[in-house]
XYZ file of C-alpha atoms in Angstrom:
467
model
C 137.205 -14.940 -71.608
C 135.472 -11.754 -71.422
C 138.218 -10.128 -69.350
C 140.506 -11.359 -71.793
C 139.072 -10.118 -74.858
C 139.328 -6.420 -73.173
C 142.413 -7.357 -72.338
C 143.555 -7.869 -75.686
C 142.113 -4.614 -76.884
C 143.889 -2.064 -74.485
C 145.738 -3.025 -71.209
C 144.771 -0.222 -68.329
C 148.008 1.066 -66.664
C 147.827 1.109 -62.813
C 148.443 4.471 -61.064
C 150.763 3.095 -58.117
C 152.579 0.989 -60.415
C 153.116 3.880 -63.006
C 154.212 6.834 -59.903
C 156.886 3.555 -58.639
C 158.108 3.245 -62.198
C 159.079 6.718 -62.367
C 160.150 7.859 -59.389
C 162.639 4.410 -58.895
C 164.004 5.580 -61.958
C 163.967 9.105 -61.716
C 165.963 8.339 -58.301
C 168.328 5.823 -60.259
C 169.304 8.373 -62.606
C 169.798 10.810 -60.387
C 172.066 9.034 -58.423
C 174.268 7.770 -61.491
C 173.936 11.539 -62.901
C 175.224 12.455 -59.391
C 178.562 10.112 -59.145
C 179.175 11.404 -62.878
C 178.743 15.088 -61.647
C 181.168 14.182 -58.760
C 183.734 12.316 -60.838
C 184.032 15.267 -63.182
C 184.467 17.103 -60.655
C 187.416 15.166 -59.177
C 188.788 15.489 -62.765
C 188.547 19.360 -62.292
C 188.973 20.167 -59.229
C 190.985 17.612 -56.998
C 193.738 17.142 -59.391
C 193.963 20.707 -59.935
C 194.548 20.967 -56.394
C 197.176 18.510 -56.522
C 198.905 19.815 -59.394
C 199.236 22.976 -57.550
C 200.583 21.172 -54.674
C 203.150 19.244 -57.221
C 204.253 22.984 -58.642
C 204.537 24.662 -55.323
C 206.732 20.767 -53.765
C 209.223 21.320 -56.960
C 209.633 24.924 -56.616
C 210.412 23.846 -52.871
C 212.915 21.401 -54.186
C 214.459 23.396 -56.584
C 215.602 26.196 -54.456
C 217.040 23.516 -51.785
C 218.988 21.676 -54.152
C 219.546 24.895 -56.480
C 223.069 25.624 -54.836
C 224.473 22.022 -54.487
C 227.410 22.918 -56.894
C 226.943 20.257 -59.195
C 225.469 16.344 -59.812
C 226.645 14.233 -57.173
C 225.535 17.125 -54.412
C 222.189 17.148 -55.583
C 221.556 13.502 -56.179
C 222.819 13.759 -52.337
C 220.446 16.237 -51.248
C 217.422 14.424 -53.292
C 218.456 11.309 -51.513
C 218.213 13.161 -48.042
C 214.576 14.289 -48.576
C 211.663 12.199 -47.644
C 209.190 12.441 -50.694
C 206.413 10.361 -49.504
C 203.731 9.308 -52.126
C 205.870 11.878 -54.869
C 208.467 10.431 -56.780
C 211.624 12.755 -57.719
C 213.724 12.304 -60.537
C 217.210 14.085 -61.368
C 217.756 14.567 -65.134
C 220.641 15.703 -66.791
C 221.099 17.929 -69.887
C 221.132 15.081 -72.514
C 218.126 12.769 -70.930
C 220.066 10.817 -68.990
C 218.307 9.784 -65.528
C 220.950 10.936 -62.603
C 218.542 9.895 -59.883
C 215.087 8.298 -59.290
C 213.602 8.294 -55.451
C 211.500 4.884 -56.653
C 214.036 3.073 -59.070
C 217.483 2.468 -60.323
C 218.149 5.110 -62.455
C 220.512 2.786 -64.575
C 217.154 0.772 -65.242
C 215.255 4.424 -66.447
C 215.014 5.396 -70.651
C 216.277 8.627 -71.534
C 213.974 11.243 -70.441
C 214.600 13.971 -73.116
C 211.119 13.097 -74.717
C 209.421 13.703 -71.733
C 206.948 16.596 -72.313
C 207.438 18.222 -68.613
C 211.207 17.289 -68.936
C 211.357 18.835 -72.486
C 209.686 21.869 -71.762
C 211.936 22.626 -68.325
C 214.751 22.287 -70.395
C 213.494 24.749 -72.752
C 211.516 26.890 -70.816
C 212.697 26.481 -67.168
C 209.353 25.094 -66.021
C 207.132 22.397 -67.272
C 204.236 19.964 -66.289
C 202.042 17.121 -67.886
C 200.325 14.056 -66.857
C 199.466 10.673 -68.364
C 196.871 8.083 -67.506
C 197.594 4.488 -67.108
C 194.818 2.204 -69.254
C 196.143 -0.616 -67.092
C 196.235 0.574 -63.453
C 193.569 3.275 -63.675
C 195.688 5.786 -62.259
C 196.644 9.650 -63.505
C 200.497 10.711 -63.155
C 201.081 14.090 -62.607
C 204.295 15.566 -63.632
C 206.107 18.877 -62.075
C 209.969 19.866 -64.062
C 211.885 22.679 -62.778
C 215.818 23.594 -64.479
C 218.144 23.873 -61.882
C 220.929 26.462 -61.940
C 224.037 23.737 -63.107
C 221.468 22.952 -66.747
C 219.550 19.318 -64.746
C 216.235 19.008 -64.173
C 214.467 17.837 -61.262
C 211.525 16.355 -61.923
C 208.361 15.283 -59.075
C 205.853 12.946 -59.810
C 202.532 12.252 -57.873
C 199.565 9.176 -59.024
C 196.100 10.169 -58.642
C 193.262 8.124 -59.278
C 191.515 8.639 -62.881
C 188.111 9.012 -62.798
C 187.115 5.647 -64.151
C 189.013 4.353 -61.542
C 186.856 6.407 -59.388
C 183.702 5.559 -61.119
C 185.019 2.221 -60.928
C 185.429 1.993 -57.508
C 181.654 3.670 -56.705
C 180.118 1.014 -58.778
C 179.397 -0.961 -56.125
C 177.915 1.968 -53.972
C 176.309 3.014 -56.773
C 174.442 0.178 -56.848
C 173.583 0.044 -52.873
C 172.526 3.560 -53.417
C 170.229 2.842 -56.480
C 169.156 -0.182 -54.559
C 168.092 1.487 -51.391
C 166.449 4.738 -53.585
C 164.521 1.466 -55.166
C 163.055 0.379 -51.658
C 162.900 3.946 -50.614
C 160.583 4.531 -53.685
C 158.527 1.849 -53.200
C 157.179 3.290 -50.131
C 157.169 6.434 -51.157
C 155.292 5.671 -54.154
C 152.937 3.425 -52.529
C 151.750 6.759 -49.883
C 151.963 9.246 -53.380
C 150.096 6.976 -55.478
C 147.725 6.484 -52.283
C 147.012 10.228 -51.682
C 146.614 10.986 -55.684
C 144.195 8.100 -55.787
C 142.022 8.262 -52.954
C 140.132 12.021 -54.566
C 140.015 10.022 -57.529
C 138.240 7.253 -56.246
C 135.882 9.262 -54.215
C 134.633 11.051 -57.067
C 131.147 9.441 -57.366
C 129.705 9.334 -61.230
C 126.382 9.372 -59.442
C 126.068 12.962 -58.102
C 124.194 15.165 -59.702
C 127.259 17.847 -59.155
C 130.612 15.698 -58.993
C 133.377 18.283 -57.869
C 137.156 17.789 -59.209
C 139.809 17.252 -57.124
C 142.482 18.271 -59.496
C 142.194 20.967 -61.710
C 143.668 18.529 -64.284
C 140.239 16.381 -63.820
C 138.326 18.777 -64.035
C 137.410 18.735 -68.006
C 136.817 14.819 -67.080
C 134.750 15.431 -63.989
C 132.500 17.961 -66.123
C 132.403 15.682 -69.220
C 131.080 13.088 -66.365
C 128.130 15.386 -65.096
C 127.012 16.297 -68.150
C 126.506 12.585 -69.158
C 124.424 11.981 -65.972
C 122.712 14.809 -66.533
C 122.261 13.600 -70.342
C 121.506 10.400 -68.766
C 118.523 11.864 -66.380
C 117.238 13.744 -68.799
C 116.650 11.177 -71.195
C 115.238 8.343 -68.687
C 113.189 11.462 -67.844
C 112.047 11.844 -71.551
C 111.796 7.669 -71.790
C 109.414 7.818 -68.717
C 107.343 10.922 -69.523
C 107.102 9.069 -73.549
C 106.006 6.027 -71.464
C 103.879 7.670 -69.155
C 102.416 9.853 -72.242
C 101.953 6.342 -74.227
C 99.900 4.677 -71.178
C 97.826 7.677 -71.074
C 97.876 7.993 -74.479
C 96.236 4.335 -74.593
C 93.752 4.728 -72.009
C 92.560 7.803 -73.411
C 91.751 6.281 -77.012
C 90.263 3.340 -75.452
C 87.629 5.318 -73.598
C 87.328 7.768 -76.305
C 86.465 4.584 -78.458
C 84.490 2.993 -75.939
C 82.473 5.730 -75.839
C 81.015 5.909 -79.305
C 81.097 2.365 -80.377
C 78.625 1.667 -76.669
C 76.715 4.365 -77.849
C 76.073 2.948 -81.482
C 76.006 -0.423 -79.983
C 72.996 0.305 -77.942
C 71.025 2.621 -80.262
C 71.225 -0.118 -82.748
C 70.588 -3.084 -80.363
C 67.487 -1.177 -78.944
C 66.323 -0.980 -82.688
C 67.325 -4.156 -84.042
C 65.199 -5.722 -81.015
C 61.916 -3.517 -82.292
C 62.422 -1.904 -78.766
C 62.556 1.875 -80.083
C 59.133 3.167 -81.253
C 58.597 4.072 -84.733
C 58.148 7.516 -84.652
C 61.888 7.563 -82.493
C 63.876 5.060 -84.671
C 65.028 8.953 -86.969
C 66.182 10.287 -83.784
C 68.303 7.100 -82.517
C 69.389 6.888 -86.287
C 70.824 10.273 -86.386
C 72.557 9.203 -82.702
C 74.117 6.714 -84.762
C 75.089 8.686 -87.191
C 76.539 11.427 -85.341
C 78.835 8.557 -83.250
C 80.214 7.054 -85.964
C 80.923 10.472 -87.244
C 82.591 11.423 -84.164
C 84.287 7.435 -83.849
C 85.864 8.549 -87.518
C 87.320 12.028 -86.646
C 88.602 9.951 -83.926
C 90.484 7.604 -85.897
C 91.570 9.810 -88.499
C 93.022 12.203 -85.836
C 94.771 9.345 -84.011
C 96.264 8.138 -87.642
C 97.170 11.394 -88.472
C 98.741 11.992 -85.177
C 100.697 8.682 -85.323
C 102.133 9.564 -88.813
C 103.022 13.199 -87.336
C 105.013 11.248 -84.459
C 106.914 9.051 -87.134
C 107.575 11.833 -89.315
C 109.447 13.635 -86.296
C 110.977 10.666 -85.196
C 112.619 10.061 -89.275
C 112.680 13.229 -90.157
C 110.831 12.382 -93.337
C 108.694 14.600 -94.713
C 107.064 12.856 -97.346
C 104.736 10.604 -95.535
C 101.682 13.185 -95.771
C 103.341 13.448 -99.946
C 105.150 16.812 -101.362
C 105.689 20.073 -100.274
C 104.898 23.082 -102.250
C 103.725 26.294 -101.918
C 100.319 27.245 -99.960
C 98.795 30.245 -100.384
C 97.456 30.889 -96.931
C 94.924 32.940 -97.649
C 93.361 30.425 -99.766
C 93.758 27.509 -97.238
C 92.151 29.718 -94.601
C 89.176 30.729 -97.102
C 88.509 27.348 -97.568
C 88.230 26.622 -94.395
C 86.027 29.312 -93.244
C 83.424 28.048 -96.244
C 83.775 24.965 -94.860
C 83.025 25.589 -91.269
C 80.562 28.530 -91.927
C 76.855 26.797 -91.595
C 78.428 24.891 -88.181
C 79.369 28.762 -87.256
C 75.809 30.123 -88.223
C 74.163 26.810 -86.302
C 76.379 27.612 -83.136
C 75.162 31.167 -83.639
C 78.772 32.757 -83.975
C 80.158 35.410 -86.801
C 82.987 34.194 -88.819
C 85.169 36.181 -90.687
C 88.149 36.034 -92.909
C 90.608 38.979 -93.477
C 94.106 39.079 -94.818
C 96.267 39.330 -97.836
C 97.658 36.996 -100.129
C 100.674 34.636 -98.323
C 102.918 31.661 -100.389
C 104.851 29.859 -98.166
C 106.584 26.509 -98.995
C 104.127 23.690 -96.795
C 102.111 20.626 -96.926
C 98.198 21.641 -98.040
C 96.634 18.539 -96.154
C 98.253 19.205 -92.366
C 97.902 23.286 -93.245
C 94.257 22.360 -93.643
C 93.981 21.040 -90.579
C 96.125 23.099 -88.501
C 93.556 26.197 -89.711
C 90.762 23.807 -89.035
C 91.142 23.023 -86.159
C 91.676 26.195 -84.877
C 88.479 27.612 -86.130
C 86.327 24.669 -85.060
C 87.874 24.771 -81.444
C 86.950 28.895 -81.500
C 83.106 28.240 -82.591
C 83.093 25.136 -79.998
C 84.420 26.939 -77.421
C 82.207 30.158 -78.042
C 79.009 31.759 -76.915
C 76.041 32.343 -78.371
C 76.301 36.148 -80.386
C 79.979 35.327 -80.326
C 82.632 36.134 -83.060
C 85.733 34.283 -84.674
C 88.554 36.459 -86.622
C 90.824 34.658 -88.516
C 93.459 36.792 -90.338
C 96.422 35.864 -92.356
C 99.045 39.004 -92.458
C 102.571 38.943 -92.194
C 104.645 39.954 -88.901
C 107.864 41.149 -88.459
C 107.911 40.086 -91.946
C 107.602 36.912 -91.517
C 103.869 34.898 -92.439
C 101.591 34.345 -90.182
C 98.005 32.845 -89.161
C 96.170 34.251 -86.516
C 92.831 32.799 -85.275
C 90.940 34.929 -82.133
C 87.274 34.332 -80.602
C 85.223 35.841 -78.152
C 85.007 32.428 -76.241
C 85.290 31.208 -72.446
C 88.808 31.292 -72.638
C 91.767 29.089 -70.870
C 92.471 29.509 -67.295
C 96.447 30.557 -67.116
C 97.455 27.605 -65.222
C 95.765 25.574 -68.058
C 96.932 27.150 -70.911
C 100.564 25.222 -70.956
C 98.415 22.033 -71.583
C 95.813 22.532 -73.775
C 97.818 21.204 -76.527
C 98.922 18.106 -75.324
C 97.088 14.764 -76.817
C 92.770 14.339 -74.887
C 93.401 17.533 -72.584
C 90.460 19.061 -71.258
C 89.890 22.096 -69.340
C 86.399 21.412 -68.445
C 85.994 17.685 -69.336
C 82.138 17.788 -68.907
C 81.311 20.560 -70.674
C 84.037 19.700 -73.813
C 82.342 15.912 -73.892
C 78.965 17.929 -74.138
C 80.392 20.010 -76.921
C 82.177 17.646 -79.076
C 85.384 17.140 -80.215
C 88.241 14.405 -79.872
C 90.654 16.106 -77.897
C 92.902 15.963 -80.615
C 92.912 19.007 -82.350
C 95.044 21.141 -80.875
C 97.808 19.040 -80.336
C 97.564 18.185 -84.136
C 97.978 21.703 -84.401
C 101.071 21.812 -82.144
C 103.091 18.844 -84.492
C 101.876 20.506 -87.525
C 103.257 23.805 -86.428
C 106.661 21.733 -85.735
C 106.298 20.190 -89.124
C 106.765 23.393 -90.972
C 109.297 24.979 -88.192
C 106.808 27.130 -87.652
C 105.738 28.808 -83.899
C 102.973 29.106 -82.044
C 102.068 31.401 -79.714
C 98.661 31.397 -77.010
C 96.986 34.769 -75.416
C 93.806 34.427 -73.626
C 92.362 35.484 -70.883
C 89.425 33.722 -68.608
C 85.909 34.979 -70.129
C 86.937 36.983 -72.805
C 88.034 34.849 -75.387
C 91.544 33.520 -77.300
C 94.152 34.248 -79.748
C 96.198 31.716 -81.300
C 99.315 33.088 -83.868
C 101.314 30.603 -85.946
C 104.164 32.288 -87.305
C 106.248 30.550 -90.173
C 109.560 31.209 -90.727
């Protein structure tokens, strides 16, 4: 049923059969073009030849008889000759048949209204010929006026060329019959050599090569949908790849806090922890759930990031206005100064006033979390510029530190989702893991770019650029 039903939509055409088809009738056609050809040329040429030949026989006749003094010596003479195939014919003055080398000249019509006889009487000289319907035969016609006012008259039958056509019917159809058989072979060992490239073209090669230039758009249309197709299993297994790690890493990162408050509170909920220590296992508490929530609200605000891409809807984190820069990253600096002072770093703001159209919440975090990743990731006496200037004309948010900075073979990955450089030393310094690669989707959000500089031990500079 199934073959059927693609039957019934479109029938494919077979090569071999196709390559028969035509050449057994290309051949056919030929060959019946061919007999026409010859048969017109018969027409043309052979009776031309003979007509000639029927001029030159009278002229012959006509001087031998020319002499003969009057009727009864040339009907004499004209019986004496041996005329073969040619029929002669005496005609006197008025039409009336005086001899006939095939019939009884008694028997024969007046002749006057014979075009050749006519136009010897007239003229001296004339010629015609007339085809017989019935017997498929031409009749040429030579006159010549003799000295004593007859005409003698030779006649010759030719084949017409239906007649001929006629009789090559037959071997016409041999001929067709045998270029039939004739192409069957040879269109079996065409169809066979045109085929056999074809069929070892292999859709599986990274770099399929045509074997006609005629195939060639085909062949190329081919390798770019494998390499489409490798490219996006590629994509489907780094995406599934990226969502098992993705999983494992929020699980831990989960783990982690929720064992942590787990125990603190178990130890005091069992009167294990000391008076004087339950503050200090309180504010452990505290500061895990703290971290468990930044967690959660940078995994849900990385998940609706992801669907937003994915739809191409915009709204999900509400409207989009315009931002004055300048403001967003002045509010962030209050906000992250005391953590700054505690961390013993200088923060500082500088800048002019930029409006560009953008979404306040993720442009809040995008300048967040660059600043709290520069005073993390800083040393003691350290500093942290932001500035917000425009480039090339274009705005443009620039946060630098005096930090540890990224090694270079790092610094490709340090904004994909829980990458570490140092995973010790960022566990003992806090942080999800997630900021910068919120950073990275809310750069994309905006069709903004972002662009890394840092060198090992002397710090980083991160510059989003909006268009």
């Amino acid at each position: 049923m199934g073959r059927g039903g693609r039957g019934g939509e479109g029938t494919a055409h077979s090569l071999r059969r196709s390559v028969f088809v035509s050449f057994a009738v290309s051949c056919s056609v030929v060959a019946a073009v061919l007999l026409l050809t010859l048969s017109m040329f018969y027409r043309s040429s052979v009776l031309n030849d003979a007509k000639g030949m029927l001029a030159r026989e009278c002229a012959s006749v006509a001087a031998s008889i020319g002499d003969g003094g009057g009727a009864a010596d040339e009907i004499g003479l004209l019986s004496s000759i041996d005329f073969g195939e040619e029929r002669a014919t005496l005609v006197a003055p008025d039409g009336t048949v005086l001899y006939d080398s095939l019939a009884d000249a008694a028997t024969l019509e007046n002749h006057a209204g014979r075009p050749e006889v006519a136009e010897a009487f007239q003229t001296g000289e004339g010629e015609s010929d007339r085809a017989s319907d019935t017997l498929g035969y031409v009749s040429l016609y030579h006159a010549r006026r003799l000295p004593s006012g007859d005409v003698v008259r030779l006649g010759l039958d030719r084949s017409s060329v239906g007649r001929v056509v006629g009789q090559g019917l037959f071997l016409m159809v041999i001929v067709v019959g045998c270029l039939v058989v004739v192409a069957w072979f040879v269109s079996r060992v065409i169809a066979s050599r045109l085929v056999r490239p074809i069929l070892e073209i292999d859709p599986e090669a990274e770099d399929a090569k045509a074997p006609y230039v005629e195939l060639e758009p085909l062949v190329s249309r081919l390798n770019e949908q494998h390499h489409d197709i490798i490219e996006r299993m590629d994509q489907v297994q780094s995406a599934d790849d990226m969502r098992r790690e993705f999983t494992a890493n929020v699980t831990h990162e989960l783990k982690t806090p929720i064992a942590a408050i787990s125990g603190a509170s178990e130890l005091i909920r069992d009167g294990i922890v000391r008076p004087e220590d339950i503050p200090n296992f309180a504010g452990r508490i505290y500061d895990d759930a703290q971290r468990l929530s930044a967690l959660v609200s940078d995994i849900l605000t990385l998940s609706k990031l992801d669907e937003t891409e994915r739809t191409r809807d915009r709204q999900m984190f509400g409207s989009v206005e315009d931002i004055d820069l300048l403001s967003v990253a002045s509010d962030v600096c209050q906000r992250y100064g005391q953590r700054a002072r505690d961390a013993g770093v200088r923060l500082r703001l500088d800048g002019v006033s930029t409006t560009i159209r953008g979404n306040a919440r993720l442009l809040d975090e995008m300048v967040g979390n660059l600043v709290s990743n520069s005073i993390r990731y800083n040393r003691q006496g350290g500093s942290v510029f932001v500035w917000v200037l425009p480039q090339a004309g274009k705005p443009c948010v620039r946060v630098s530190d005096t930090g540890i900075g990224i090694p270079q073979e790092d610094q490709a990955k340090v904004f994909e989702r829980f990458y570490r450089v140092d995973k010790g030393r960022s566990r003992e310094r806090g942080g999800t893991g997630l900021g910068l690669a919120i950073v990275k989707h809310a750069v994309a959000f905006h069709d903004a770019t972002i662009d890394l500089k840092s060198e090992l031990g002397k710090g980083t500079q991160i510059t989003v650029t909006f268009p």
